[in-house]
Amino acid sequence: MNSGRRAVARAHANIALAKYWGKADDVHNVPAVTSVSVTLEALTTTTEVRFDPSLAVDRLELDGREAEGRALERVTALLDRVRRAASIETRARVASRNSFPTGSGLASSASGFAALAIAARSAAGLELDRDRASDLARRSSASAARSIHGGFVRLRAGEPGDAFLPAEPVAPASHWDLRVVVAVTTKGPKKVGSTEGMGHTARTSPYYPGWIALCQRLSAEVERAVLARDLRALGEAAEQSALAMHACAMAAGPALIYLEPSTLGCVHAVRAMRDRGVAAWATIDAGPHVKVLTTGGDAERVRQELASLPGVVDTIVSRVGGDATVELEEA
Ligand code: 2P0
């Protein structure tokens, strides 16, 4: 009945200003801490989903190439939830494309699973319900729950066994014309994935309880600073959140080190810029790249300085992005 429907969704990546690192429940993928993010206009995933009765299994194309293995399994797990909700059994063709280099270590799972959740629900004939789409995306990748919304977004810490936990908008993109400069740095050996990394940190880092306690304060500070459009307060809280997350991971046994020399070079350069009166604060996710929070007026200067540093291979300047969107067509 829904087999002729084709849905195309677009979602932007996001970066956490107050980081998520640690789960309250591995099975239901429930975060142990509240995170607050900003959606990035410049990093977009476009995903097409079409349920096709001629298929025996789901098919996945990523940036024009047929994908199998773990990537396909994760897509099928999300599609299975949609099929259950829509009472259908039809397999789907999924084609997904990133506007940024895939494999660059930029947050493609956030925009990817957000776009997939929205497109799959629409193609299956379910209504555009952002809470349900966000909860669905969270089960595949917690940060993806936040990419359903534009602007500034909160994903609350949950309790073990939480059945329904969608992200919530804090303020729309129009609230604040903030800029984020991404410094793409040279990559070292293959990083440990976030899920595995945060599990290892929770099990072995003596700083994990301190991290959990800190997150409560920092997520509230980040949210207050966003609502007040106070870049200094936001930058200080965001920088502390990122560096505390990495300190906690580095204290794990064995140590989990995502920072490369080029990463630290960027962080020091950002601090030096600040000493010269430039509005710039750094944040780092589970990889070597650095994202810098700044103003429209300082963004180009920050970008040029970062681009001149050793190990920085690319820079991207982004505005705050909007909501994930979907278009539905009868094929
Ligand atoms: C974040 N990260 O808040 C943090 C900061 C990375 C560092 O959310 O296990 O791929 O699939 O829920 O969403 C990346 O984690 O983790 C992430 P899972 P996900 O953005």
Coordinates of C-alpha atoms and ligand atoms in Angstrom, one line a residue:
M1 CA 0.0 0.0 0.0
N2 CA 2.9 2.4 0.8
S3 CA 5.2 0.8 -1.7
G4 CA 5.0 3.6 -4.2
R5 CA 6.0 6.3 -1.8
R6 CA 9.4 7.9 -1.9
A7 CA 10.5 10.3 0.8
V8 CA 13.6 12.5 0.7
A9 CA 14.8 14.1 4.0
R10 CA 17.5 16.5 4.7
A11 CA 19.1 16.9 8.2
H12 CA 22.1 18.9 9.4
A13 CA 24.9 17.6 11.6
N14 CA 25.1 19.1 15.1
I15 CA 27.9 19.6 17.6
A16 CA 27.3 19.3 21.3
L17 CA 28.1 22.4 23.4
A18 CA 27.4 20.4 26.5
K19 CA 28.7 16.9 25.6
Y20 CA 27.0 13.5 25.8
W21 CA 29.5 10.9 27.0
G22 CA 28.1 7.9 28.9
K23 CA 24.9 5.8 28.8
A24 CA 22.3 5.1 31.5
D25 CA 21.1 2.2 29.4
D26 CA 23.0 0.4 26.6
V27 CA 20.1 -1.6 25.3
H28 CA 17.7 1.4 24.8
N29 CA 20.6 3.8 24.1
V30 CA 19.7 6.2 26.9
P31 CA 22.2 9.0 27.7
A32 CA 23.4 9.3 31.3
V33 CA 23.9 13.1 30.9
T34 CA 22.0 16.0 29.4
S35 CA 23.6 17.4 26.3
V36 CA 22.9 20.6 24.5
S37 CA 23.8 21.1 20.8
V38 CA 23.9 23.6 17.9
T39 CA 22.7 22.4 14.5
L40 CA 25.2 23.2 11.7
E41 CA 23.8 24.5 8.4
A42 CA 27.0 23.7 6.4
L43 CA 27.0 20.0 7.1
T44 CA 24.0 18.2 5.5
T45 CA 22.9 14.7 4.8
T46 CA 20.2 14.0 2.2
T47 CA 18.6 10.6 2.5
E48 CA 16.0 9.0 0.2
V49 CA 13.9 6.0 1.3
R50 CA 11.6 4.0 -0.9
F51 CA 9.8 0.9 0.3
D52 CA 10.0 -1.6 -2.6
P53 CA 8.0 -4.9 -2.7
S54 CA 10.4 -6.4 -5.1
L55 CA 13.3 -6.4 -2.5
A56 CA 14.1 -9.4 -0.3
V57 CA 16.4 -7.4 1.9
D58 CA 17.1 -3.7 2.6
R59 CA 19.6 -2.0 0.3
L60 CA 21.8 0.9 1.2
E61 CA 23.8 3.3 -0.9
L62 CA 26.2 5.7 0.8
D63 CA 27.6 8.6 -1.3
G64 CA 26.9 6.6 -4.4
R65 CA 28.4 3.3 -3.3
E66 CA 26.5 0.1 -2.2
A67 CA 27.1 -0.4 1.5
E68 CA 26.8 -3.7 3.5
G69 CA 27.9 -5.0 6.9
R70 CA 27.6 -2.9 10.0
A71 CA 26.3 0.2 8.2
L72 CA 23.5 -1.8 6.6
E73 CA 22.6 -3.6 9.8
R74 CA 22.2 -0.3 11.6
V75 CA 19.9 1.0 8.8
T76 CA 17.9 -2.2 8.9
A77 CA 17.5 -1.9 12.7
L78 CA 15.9 1.5 12.3
L79 CA 13.8 0.4 9.3
D80 CA 12.5 -2.6 11.4
R81 CA 11.2 -0.2 14.0
V82 CA 9.5 1.9 11.4
R83 CA 8.0 -1.3 9.8
R84 CA 6.6 -2.3 13.2
A85 CA 5.1 1.1 13.8
A86 CA 3.5 1.2 10.3
S87 CA 2.5 -2.5 10.2
I88 CA 4.3 -3.2 7.0
E89 CA 7.0 -5.8 6.0
T90 CA 8.3 -4.3 2.8
R91 CA 12.0 -3.8 2.5
A92 CA 13.5 -0.5 1.5
R93 CA 16.0 1.2 -0.8
V94 CA 18.0 3.8 1.1
A95 CA 20.3 6.3 -0.6
S96 CA 22.2 8.8 1.5
R97 CA 24.6 11.5 0.6
N98 CA 26.7 13.9 2.7
S99 CA 27.5 17.5 1.7
F100 CA 30.8 17.0 3.5
P101 CA 33.5 14.5 2.9
T102 CA 32.4 11.1 4.2
G103 CA 35.0 9.4 6.4
S104 CA 36.4 12.9 7.4
G105 CA 35.4 12.1 10.9
L106 CA 32.8 14.8 11.0
A107 CA 29.5 13.9 12.6
S108 CA 27.8 12.0 9.8
S109 CA 25.9 9.6 12.1
A110 CA 24.0 12.5 13.7
S111 CA 22.7 13.9 10.4
G112 CA 22.6 10.5 8.8
F113 CA 20.3 8.8 11.3
A114 CA 18.1 11.9 11.7
A115 CA 17.5 12.1 7.9
L116 CA 16.9 8.4 7.8
A117 CA 14.4 8.5 10.7
I118 CA 12.3 11.2 9.1
A119 CA 12.5 9.8 5.5
A120 CA 11.7 6.3 6.6
R121 CA 8.7 7.3 8.7
S122 CA 7.3 9.4 5.9
A123 CA 7.9 6.8 3.2
A124 CA 6.1 4.3 5.4
G125 CA 3.1 6.6 5.6
L126 CA 3.6 7.7 9.2
E127 CA 3.0 11.4 10.1
L128 CA 5.8 13.9 10.5
D129 CA 6.0 13.7 14.3
R130 CA 9.3 15.2 15.4
D131 CA 9.2 13.7 18.9
R132 CA 8.7 10.2 17.5
A133 CA 11.3 10.8 14.7
S134 CA 13.8 12.1 17.3
D135 CA 13.2 9.1 19.6
L136 CA 13.7 6.8 16.7
A137 CA 16.9 8.4 15.6
R138 CA 18.2 8.3 19.3
R139 CA 18.0 4.6 19.3
S140 CA 20.5 4.4 16.4
S141 CA 22.8 7.2 17.6
A142 CA 21.9 9.4 20.5
S143 CA 23.4 12.6 18.9
A144 CA 21.1 12.0 15.9
A145 CA 18.1 12.7 18.1
R146 CA 19.3 16.3 18.3
S147 CA 19.6 16.8 14.5
I148 CA 15.8 16.5 14.0
H149 CA 15.6 20.1 15.3
G150 CA 17.3 23.2 14.1
G151 CA 18.9 25.9 16.3
F152 CA 19.9 24.9 19.8
V153 CA 18.7 21.5 21.1
R154 CA 18.6 19.6 24.4
L155 CA 18.7 15.8 24.8
R156 CA 18.0 15.1 28.5
A157 CA 19.7 12.4 30.6
G158 CA 17.3 9.5 30.9
E159 CA 16.7 6.6 33.3
P160 CA 17.6 3.0 32.6
G161 CA 14.7 1.5 30.6
D162 CA 13.3 4.8 29.3
A163 CA 11.0 3.9 26.5
F164 CA 10.6 7.3 25.0
L165 CA 13.2 10.1 25.0
P166 CA 13.2 12.6 22.2
A167 CA 15.4 15.7 22.0
E168 CA 13.8 19.1 22.7
P169 CA 14.3 22.5 21.0
V170 CA 15.9 25.1 23.2
A171 CA 15.9 28.0 20.7
P172 CA 15.4 28.2 16.9
A173 CA 18.2 29.0 14.4
S174 CA 16.9 32.6 14.2
H175 CA 17.6 33.1 17.9
W176 CA 21.3 33.7 17.5
D177 CA 23.6 34.2 14.4
L178 CA 26.5 32.3 15.9
R179 CA 29.2 30.8 13.7
V180 CA 31.1 27.6 14.1
V181 CA 34.5 27.2 12.3
V182 CA 35.4 23.6 11.8
A183 CA 39.2 22.8 11.6
V184 CA 39.6 19.4 9.9
T185 CA 42.9 18.0 11.1
T186 CA 45.1 15.2 10.0
K187 CA 44.0 11.8 11.3
G188 CA 46.1 9.5 13.3
P189 CA 45.4 5.8 13.8
K190 CA 41.7 4.7 13.5
K191 CA 39.8 6.2 16.4
V192 CA 37.7 4.2 18.8
G193 CA 34.0 4.6 18.0
S194 CA 31.9 6.7 20.4
T195 CA 29.7 3.9 21.7
E196 CA 32.7 1.7 22.5
G197 CA 34.7 4.7 23.8
M198 CA 32.1 5.9 26.3
G199 CA 31.5 2.4 27.5
H200 CA 35.2 1.9 28.2
T201 CA 35.3 5.3 29.9
A202 CA 32.4 4.5 32.2
R203 CA 33.8 1.2 33.2
T204 CA 37.4 2.2 33.8
S205 CA 37.9 5.9 34.3
P206 CA 38.2 7.0 37.9
Y207 CA 37.0 10.4 36.8
Y208 CA 33.6 9.2 35.4
P209 CA 31.5 10.0 38.5
G210 CA 33.1 13.5 38.5
W211 CA 32.2 13.9 34.8
I212 CA 28.6 12.9 35.4
A213 CA 28.3 15.4 38.3
L214 CA 29.9 18.2 36.2
C215 CA 27.5 17.6 33.3
Q216 CA 24.5 18.6 35.2
R217 CA 26.0 22.1 35.9
L218 CA 27.5 22.6 32.5
S219 CA 24.4 21.7 30.5
A220 CA 22.4 24.2 32.6
E221 CA 25.1 26.8 32.0
V222 CA 25.1 26.2 28.3
E223 CA 21.4 26.5 28.1
R224 CA 21.3 29.7 30.1
A225 CA 24.1 31.2 27.9
V226 CA 22.3 30.2 24.7
L227 CA 19.1 31.8 25.9
A228 CA 21.0 35.0 27.0
R229 CA 23.1 35.0 23.7
D230 CA 26.1 35.2 26.0
L231 CA 29.0 33.9 23.8
R232 CA 31.6 34.2 26.6
A233 CA 29.6 32.2 29.1
L234 CA 28.7 29.7 26.3
G235 CA 32.3 29.4 25.1
E236 CA 33.7 28.8 28.6
A237 CA 31.1 26.1 29.5
A238 CA 31.5 24.4 26.1
E239 CA 35.3 24.4 26.3
Q240 CA 35.2 22.9 29.8
S241 CA 32.6 20.3 28.7
A242 CA 34.8 19.2 25.8
L243 CA 38.1 19.1 27.7
A244 CA 36.6 17.4 30.8
M245 CA 35.1 14.7 28.5
H246 CA 38.6 14.1 27.0
A247 CA 40.3 14.2 30.4
C248 CA 37.8 11.6 31.6
A249 CA 38.5 9.4 28.6
M250 CA 42.3 9.9 28.9
A251 CA 42.1 8.7 32.5
A252 CA 40.5 5.4 31.4
G253 CA 42.6 2.2 31.5
P254 CA 44.0 1.9 28.8
A255 CA 43.8 5.6 28.0
L256 CA 41.5 6.7 25.3
I257 CA 43.2 9.6 23.4
Y258 CA 41.3 11.3 20.6
L259 CA 43.5 14.4 20.6
E260 CA 46.2 14.7 18.0
P261 CA 49.1 17.2 18.1
S262 CA 47.2 19.2 15.5
T263 CA 44.1 19.2 17.8
L264 CA 46.0 20.7 20.7
G265 CA 47.7 23.1 18.3
C266 CA 44.2 24.4 17.4
V267 CA 43.2 24.7 21.0
H268 CA 46.3 26.7 21.9
A269 CA 45.8 29.0 18.9
V270 CA 42.2 29.6 19.9
R271 CA 43.3 30.6 23.4
A272 CA 45.9 32.9 22.0
M273 CA 43.3 34.5 19.7
R274 CA 41.1 35.1 22.8
D275 CA 44.0 36.8 24.5
R276 CA 44.1 39.2 21.5
G277 CA 40.4 40.0 21.9
V278 CA 39.0 37.6 19.3
A279 CA 35.8 35.8 20.3
A280 CA 36.7 32.1 19.9
W281 CA 36.1 29.0 22.1
A282 CA 37.0 25.5 21.1
T283 CA 35.2 22.2 21.3
I284 CA 36.3 18.7 20.3
D285 CA 34.3 15.5 19.8
A286 CA 35.4 11.9 19.6
G287 CA 38.0 12.6 17.0
P288 CA 40.9 15.0 16.3
H289 CA 39.0 17.9 14.7
V290 CA 38.3 21.2 16.4
K291 CA 35.2 23.2 16.2
V292 CA 35.4 26.9 17.2
L293 CA 32.5 29.0 18.4
T294 CA 32.7 32.5 17.2
T295 CA 30.8 35.5 15.8
G296 CA 29.9 36.5 12.3
G297 CA 32.5 39.3 12.6
D298 CA 35.4 37.1 13.7
A299 CA 34.6 34.0 11.7
E300 CA 36.9 34.7 8.7
R301 CA 39.8 35.7 10.9
V302 CA 39.4 32.5 13.0
R303 CA 39.2 30.4 9.9
Q304 CA 42.3 31.9 8.4
E305 CA 44.3 31.4 11.6
L306 CA 43.2 27.8 11.9
A307 CA 43.9 27.1 8.3
S308 CA 47.5 28.3 8.7
L309 CA 48.3 25.8 11.5
P310 CA 50.2 22.6 11.0
G311 CA 48.0 19.6 10.4
V312 CA 44.9 21.5 9.5
V313 CA 43.8 20.2 6.1
D314 CA 40.5 22.0 5.7
T315 CA 38.3 24.5 7.3
I316 CA 34.5 25.0 7.1
V317 CA 32.5 27.9 8.4
S318 CA 28.9 27.2 9.4
R319 CA 25.9 29.2 10.4
V320 CA 23.3 27.7 12.7
G321 CA 21.1 25.3 10.8
G322 CA 17.4 24.7 10.7
D323 CA 15.0 21.8 11.3
A324 CA 15.3 18.5 9.4
T325 CA 12.9 18.5 6.5
V326 CA 11.2 15.9 4.3
E327 CA 9.5 15.8 0.9
L328 CA 7.2 13.0 -0.1
E329 CA 6.5 12.0 -3.6
E330 CA 4.2 9.3 -5.1
A331 CA 6.7 7.4 -7.3
Ligands
2P0_1 C1 28.0 14.4 21.5 N1 29.4 12.5 20.9 O1 27.3 14.9 22.5 C2 29.1 13.5 21.9 C3 30.4 14.2 22.2 C4 30.8 12.4 20.6 C5 31.5 13.3 21.6 O2 27.3 11.9 20.7 O3 26.6 5.5 21.1 O4 27.5 8.4 17.8 O5 25.6 6.0 18.9 O6 24.6 7.0 20.9 O7 25.6 9.5 18.9 C6 28.7 10.7 19.4 O8 28.0 9.6 19.9 O9 26.8 7.7 20.1 C7 28.4 11.7 20.4 P1 25.9 6.5 20.3 P2 26.9 8.8 19.0 O10 27.9 14.8 20.4

